Amino acid sequence: AVSHILHTLFPEQAGIWPDLPVAGFAIDSRAIVPGSVFVALKGQNAHGISFAAQAAAAGAACILAEGPVAAPACGVPVFDHPD
């Protein structure tokens, strides 16, 4: 289940995952549908975290960032992971 994957990646945030409805994952902020998890990866020209606000506006449930990153104020939980 998605909540199990998220719990494994972010055990320190275990309390949020059972209550977080997740519709799927996307690495492109333009592909977000309500309830998706936006996966913000480092790119050649920009980090996906630069598109956090767009993902949140499109309905992202949360953002998982290849990190560490400075979490932007975008209205949804942002979690970074070194891997």
Short mmCIF file of N, CA, C and O in Angstrom, two decimals:
data_model
loop_
_atom_site.label_atom_id
_atom_site.label_comp_id
_atom_site.label_asym_id
_atom_site.label_seq_id
_atom_site.Cartn_x
_atom_site.Cartn_y
_atom_site.Cartn_z
N ALA A 1 0.84 -1.18 0.00
CA ALA A 1 0.00 0.00 0.00
C ALA A 1 0.88 1.25 0.00
O ALA A 1 2.01 1.22 0.49
N VAL A 2 0.35 2.33 -0.52
CA VAL A 2 1.10 3.58 -0.60
C VAL A 2 1.52 4.05 0.78
O VAL A 2 2.66 4.48 0.99
N SER A 3 0.63 3.95 1.77
CA SER A 3 0.98 4.41 3.11
C SER A 3 2.16 3.62 3.67
O SER A 3 3.00 4.17 4.39
N HIS A 4 2.27 2.35 3.34
CA HIS A 4 3.41 1.54 3.80
C HIS A 4 4.71 2.02 3.17
O HIS A 4 5.74 2.11 3.83
N ILE A 5 4.68 2.34 1.89
CA ILE A 5 5.88 2.86 1.21
C ILE A 5 6.33 4.16 1.85
O ILE A 5 7.50 4.36 2.15
N LEU A 6 5.37 5.06 2.07
CA LEU A 6 5.70 6.36 2.66
C LEU A 6 6.21 6.18 4.09
O LEU A 6 7.16 6.85 4.51
N HIS A 7 5.60 5.28 4.84
CA HIS A 7 6.05 5.02 6.21
C HIS A 7 7.48 4.49 6.21
O HIS A 7 8.29 4.84 7.06
N THR A 8 7.81 3.64 5.25
CA THR A 8 9.16 3.08 5.16
C THR A 8 10.18 4.17 4.84
O THR A 8 11.26 4.21 5.41
N LEU A 9 9.84 5.07 3.93
CA LEU A 9 10.75 6.16 3.55
C LEU A 9 10.89 7.21 4.64
O LEU A 9 11.95 7.80 4.82
N PHE A 10 9.79 7.47 5.35
CA PHE A 10 9.75 8.56 6.33
C PHE A 10 9.16 8.07 7.65
O PHE A 10 8.09 8.49 8.06
N PRO A 11 9.87 7.20 8.36
CA PRO A 11 9.31 6.65 9.60
C PRO A 11 9.03 7.72 10.66
O PRO A 11 8.13 7.56 11.48
N GLU A 12 9.78 8.82 10.62
CA GLU A 12 9.56 9.88 11.60
C GLU A 12 8.24 10.60 11.39
O GLU A 12 7.76 11.32 12.26
N GLN A 13 7.61 10.40 10.24
CA GLN A 13 6.32 11.03 9.93
C GLN A 13 5.20 9.99 9.92
O GLN A 13 4.17 10.19 9.29
N ALA A 14 5.39 8.89 10.62
CA ALA A 14 4.46 7.76 10.54
C ALA A 14 3.01 8.14 10.83
O ALA A 14 2.09 7.59 10.25
N GLY A 15 2.78 9.10 11.70
CA GLY A 15 1.42 9.46 12.07
C GLY A 15 0.59 10.07 10.96
O GLY A 15 -0.63 10.01 10.99
N ILE A 16 1.21 10.67 9.96
CA ILE A 16 0.46 11.35 8.90
C ILE A 16 -0.02 10.39 7.81
O ILE A 16 -1.07 10.58 7.23
N TRP A 17 0.71 9.32 7.54
CA TRP A 17 0.42 8.50 6.37
C TRP A 17 -0.94 7.81 6.38
O TRP A 17 -1.62 7.79 5.35
N PRO A 18 -1.43 7.26 7.50
CA PRO A 18 -2.74 6.59 7.41
C PRO A 18 -3.88 7.56 7.06
O PRO A 18 -4.88 7.14 6.50
N ASP A 19 -3.72 8.83 7.37
CA ASP A 19 -4.77 9.80 7.13
C ASP A 19 -4.61 10.55 5.81
O ASP A 19 -5.43 11.39 5.48
N LEU A 20 -3.54 10.29 5.09
CA LEU A 20 -3.26 11.02 3.87
C LEU A 20 -3.78 10.24 2.66
O LEU A 20 -3.23 9.22 2.31
N PRO A 21 -4.86 10.71 2.04
CA PRO A 21 -5.37 10.00 0.85
C PRO A 21 -4.42 10.23 -0.32
O PRO A 21 -4.06 11.36 -0.63
N VAL A 22 -4.01 9.16 -0.96
CA VAL A 22 -3.06 9.26 -2.06
C VAL A 22 -3.64 8.62 -3.30
O VAL A 22 -4.04 7.46 -3.29
N ALA A 23 -3.71 9.42 -4.38
CA ALA A 23 -4.28 8.94 -5.63
C ALA A 23 -3.22 8.37 -6.57
O ALA A 23 -3.54 7.66 -7.51
N GLY A 24 -1.96 8.70 -6.34
CA GLY A 24 -0.88 8.25 -7.21
C GLY A 24 0.33 9.13 -7.02
O GLY A 24 0.38 9.97 -6.12
N PHE A 25 1.33 8.92 -7.86
CA PHE A 25 2.58 9.67 -7.79
C PHE A 25 2.83 10.33 -9.14
O PHE A 25 2.46 9.77 -10.18
N ALA A 26 3.49 11.50 -9.12
CA ALA A 26 3.86 12.16 -10.36
C ALA A 26 5.17 12.91 -10.16
O ALA A 26 5.40 13.49 -9.10
N ILE A 27 6.03 12.89 -11.17
CA ILE A 27 7.28 13.66 -11.12
C ILE A 27 7.18 14.94 -11.93
O ILE A 27 8.11 15.74 -11.93
N ASP A 28 6.07 15.13 -12.59
CA ASP A 28 5.82 16.34 -13.38
C ASP A 28 4.65 17.08 -12.74
O ASP A 28 3.55 16.52 -12.65
N SER A 29 4.87 18.30 -12.30
CA SER A 29 3.81 19.05 -11.61
C SER A 29 2.59 19.25 -12.50
O SER A 29 1.48 19.42 -12.00
N ARG A 30 2.77 19.21 -13.81
CA ARG A 30 1.64 19.37 -14.73
C ARG A 30 0.77 18.12 -14.80
O ARG A 30 -0.35 18.16 -15.30
N ALA A 31 1.28 17.00 -14.27
CA ALA A 31 0.55 15.74 -14.30
C ALA A 31 -0.19 15.45 -12.99
O ALA A 31 -0.82 14.40 -12.86
N ILE A 32 -0.13 16.37 -12.06
CA ILE A 32 -0.77 16.17 -10.76
C ILE A 32 -2.28 16.19 -10.91
O ILE A 32 -2.84 17.04 -11.59
N VAL A 33 -2.91 15.21 -10.27
CA VAL A 33 -4.36 15.20 -10.10
C VAL A 33 -4.61 15.28 -8.60
O VAL A 33 -3.73 14.95 -7.81
N PRO A 34 -5.77 15.73 -8.19
CA PRO A 34 -6.03 15.84 -6.75
C PRO A 34 -5.73 14.54 -6.02
O PRO A 34 -6.12 13.45 -6.45
N GLY A 35 -4.97 14.67 -4.93
CA GLY A 35 -4.60 13.53 -4.12
C GLY A 35 -3.28 12.87 -4.50
O GLY A 35 -2.84 11.93 -3.85
N SER A 36 -2.62 13.37 -5.53
CA SER A 36 -1.34 12.81 -5.95
C SER A 36 -0.22 13.24 -5.01
O SER A 36 -0.30 14.26 -4.34
N VAL A 37 0.83 12.44 -5.01
CA VAL A 37 2.07 12.81 -4.34
C VAL A 37 3.01 13.33 -5.42
O VAL A 37 3.26 12.65 -6.42
N PHE A 38 3.49 14.55 -5.26
CA PHE A 38 4.45 15.12 -6.19
C PHE A 38 5.84 14.74 -5.73
O PHE A 38 6.23 15.03 -4.60
N VAL A 39 6.58 14.06 -6.60
CA VAL A 39 7.94 13.64 -6.29
C VAL A 39 8.87 14.64 -6.97
O VAL A 39 8.98 14.67 -8.20
N ALA A 40 9.50 15.49 -6.16
CA ALA A 40 10.37 16.56 -6.67
C ALA A 40 11.81 16.08 -6.71
O ALA A 40 12.44 15.90 -5.67
N LEU A 41 12.30 15.87 -7.91
CA LEU A 41 13.66 15.35 -8.10
C LEU A 41 14.61 16.44 -8.58
O LEU A 41 14.19 17.43 -9.17
N LYS A 42 15.91 16.20 -8.34
CA LYS A 42 16.93 17.09 -8.88
C LYS A 42 16.99 16.88 -10.39
O LYS A 42 17.01 15.76 -10.86
N GLY A 43 17.01 17.97 -11.13
CA GLY A 43 17.11 17.89 -12.58
C GLY A 43 18.39 18.54 -13.05
O GLY A 43 19.15 19.09 -12.26
N GLN A 44 18.63 18.50 -14.35
CA GLN A 44 19.83 19.12 -14.91
C GLN A 44 19.79 20.63 -14.81
O GLN A 44 20.81 21.27 -14.60
N ASN A 45 18.60 21.21 -14.97
CA ASN A 45 18.46 22.66 -14.98
C ASN A 45 17.79 23.23 -13.74
O ASN A 45 17.97 24.40 -13.42
N ALA A 46 17.00 22.43 -13.06
CA ALA A 46 16.26 22.91 -11.89
C ALA A 46 15.89 21.73 -11.01
O ALA A 46 15.86 20.58 -11.46
N HIS A 47 15.59 22.02 -9.76
CA HIS A 47 15.09 21.00 -8.85
C HIS A 47 13.57 21.04 -8.91
O HIS A 47 12.98 22.12 -8.98
N GLY A 48 12.95 19.88 -8.88
CA GLY A 48 11.50 19.81 -8.93
C GLY A 48 10.82 20.59 -7.82
O GLY A 48 9.65 20.99 -7.96
N ILE A 49 11.52 20.84 -6.71
CA ILE A 49 10.92 21.58 -5.61
C ILE A 49 10.52 22.99 -6.07
O ILE A 49 9.64 23.61 -5.47
N SER A 50 11.14 23.46 -7.14
CA SER A 50 10.78 24.77 -7.70
C SER A 50 9.34 24.80 -8.20
O SER A 50 8.77 25.87 -8.40
N PHE A 51 8.76 23.63 -8.40
CA PHE A 51 7.41 23.52 -8.93
C PHE A 51 6.42 23.07 -7.85
O PHE A 51 5.30 22.67 -8.16
N ALA A 52 6.81 23.18 -6.59
CA ALA A 52 5.96 22.75 -5.48
C ALA A 52 4.65 23.51 -5.44
O ALA A 52 3.58 22.93 -5.22
N ALA A 53 4.69 24.81 -5.63
CA ALA A 53 3.46 25.62 -5.58
C ALA A 53 2.49 25.20 -6.68
O ALA A 53 1.28 25.10 -6.43
N GLN A 54 3.00 24.93 -7.88
CA GLN A 54 2.13 24.49 -8.97
C GLN A 54 1.51 23.13 -8.65
O GLN A 54 0.33 22.90 -8.92
N ALA A 55 2.31 22.23 -8.08
CA ALA A 55 1.80 20.91 -7.73
C ALA A 55 0.72 21.03 -6.65
O ALA A 55 -0.33 20.38 -6.72
N ALA A 56 0.98 21.86 -5.65
CA ALA A 56 0.00 22.05 -4.58
C ALA A 56 -1.30 22.65 -5.13
O ALA A 56 -2.40 22.22 -4.77
N ALA A 57 -1.17 23.63 -6.01
CA ALA A 57 -2.35 24.27 -6.60
C ALA A 57 -3.17 23.27 -7.43
O ALA A 57 -4.39 23.39 -7.53
N ALA A 58 -2.49 22.28 -8.00
CA ALA A 58 -3.17 21.27 -8.81
C ALA A 58 -3.80 20.17 -7.95
O ALA A 58 -4.49 19.30 -8.46
N GLY A 59 -3.53 20.20 -6.63
CA GLY A 59 -4.17 19.24 -5.73
C GLY A 59 -3.26 18.19 -5.12
O GLY A 59 -3.75 17.20 -4.57
N ALA A 60 -1.95 18.39 -5.19
CA ALA A 60 -1.03 17.42 -4.58
C ALA A 60 -1.34 17.26 -3.09
O ALA A 60 -1.61 18.24 -2.39
N ALA A 61 -1.33 16.02 -2.62
CA ALA A 61 -1.57 15.74 -1.20
C ALA A 61 -0.35 16.09 -0.37
O ALA A 61 -0.46 16.54 0.77
N CYS A 62 0.83 15.85 -0.94
CA CYS A 62 2.09 16.20 -0.29
C CYS A 62 3.18 16.17 -1.35
O CYS A 62 2.96 15.79 -2.49
N ILE A 63 4.37 16.56 -0.91
CA ILE A 63 5.52 16.59 -1.82
C ILE A 63 6.65 15.81 -1.19
O ILE A 63 7.00 16.03 -0.02
N LEU A 64 7.22 14.89 -1.94
CA LEU A 64 8.41 14.16 -1.54
C LEU A 64 9.55 14.69 -2.38
O LEU A 64 9.50 14.64 -3.60
N ALA A 65 10.56 15.22 -1.71
CA ALA A 65 11.66 15.86 -2.44
C ALA A 65 12.95 15.11 -2.25
O ALA A 65 13.27 14.66 -1.15
N GLU A 66 13.70 14.99 -3.35
CA GLU A 66 15.06 14.48 -3.27
C GLU A 66 15.84 15.58 -2.57
O GLU A 66 15.90 16.71 -3.05
N GLY A 67 16.38 15.28 -1.43
CA GLY A 67 16.87 16.35 -0.59
C GLY A 67 18.30 16.19 -0.15
O GLY A 67 19.00 15.35 -0.65
N PRO A 68 18.64 17.00 0.80
CA PRO A 68 17.76 17.91 1.54
C PRO A 68 17.42 19.16 0.72
O PRO A 68 18.19 19.57 -0.13
N VAL A 69 16.26 19.71 1.02
CA VAL A 69 15.80 20.94 0.36
C VAL A 69 15.22 21.88 1.41
O VAL A 69 14.83 21.45 2.48
N ALA A 70 15.16 23.13 1.05
CA ALA A 70 14.44 24.11 1.88
C ALA A 70 12.98 24.00 1.47
O ALA A 70 12.63 24.24 0.32
N ALA A 71 12.13 23.61 2.40
CA ALA A 71 10.72 23.40 2.09
C ALA A 71 10.03 24.73 1.82
O ALA A 71 10.05 25.62 2.66
N PRO A 72 9.44 24.89 0.65
CA PRO A 72 8.72 26.13 0.34
C PRO A 72 7.38 26.17 1.06
O PRO A 72 6.83 25.13 1.43
N ALA A 73 6.86 27.35 1.25
CA ALA A 73 5.52 27.51 1.81
C ALA A 73 4.53 27.31 0.67
O ALA A 73 4.32 28.20 -0.14
N CYS A 74 3.98 26.09 0.58
CA CYS A 74 3.09 25.80 -0.54
C CYS A 74 1.74 25.26 -0.09
O CYS A 74 0.90 24.94 -0.92
N GLY A 75 1.54 25.12 1.21
CA GLY A 75 0.23 24.69 1.71
C GLY A 75 0.03 23.20 1.85
O GLY A 75 -1.05 22.78 2.26
N VAL A 76 1.02 22.40 1.49
CA VAL A 76 0.93 20.95 1.67
C VAL A 76 2.22 20.48 2.36
O VAL A 76 3.25 21.15 2.27
N PRO A 77 2.18 19.33 3.02
CA PRO A 77 3.40 18.82 3.67
C PRO A 77 4.50 18.55 2.64
O PRO A 77 4.24 18.04 1.55
N VAL A 78 5.72 18.93 2.99
CA VAL A 78 6.89 18.68 2.14
C VAL A 78 7.88 17.85 2.95
O VAL A 78 8.24 18.22 4.06
N PHE A 79 8.28 16.71 2.40
CA PHE A 79 9.22 15.82 3.05
C PHE A 79 10.40 15.63 2.13
O PHE A 79 10.24 15.38 0.94
N ASP A 80 11.61 15.77 2.68
CA ASP A 80 12.77 15.49 1.83
C ASP A 80 13.44 14.22 2.28
O ASP A 80 13.30 13.77 3.41
N HIS A 81 14.09 13.59 1.34
CA HIS A 81 14.77 12.31 1.57
C HIS A 81 16.08 12.34 0.81
O HIS A 81 16.11 12.74 -0.34
N PRO A 82 17.17 11.94 1.46
CA PRO A 82 18.48 12.04 0.80
C PRO A 82 18.65 11.09 -0.38
O PRO A 82 19.51 11.30 -1.22
N ASP A 83 17.85 10.04 -0.46
CA ASP A 83 18.00 9.07 -1.56
C ASP A 83 16.97 9.35 -2.60
O ASP A 83 16.47 8.64 -3.32
#
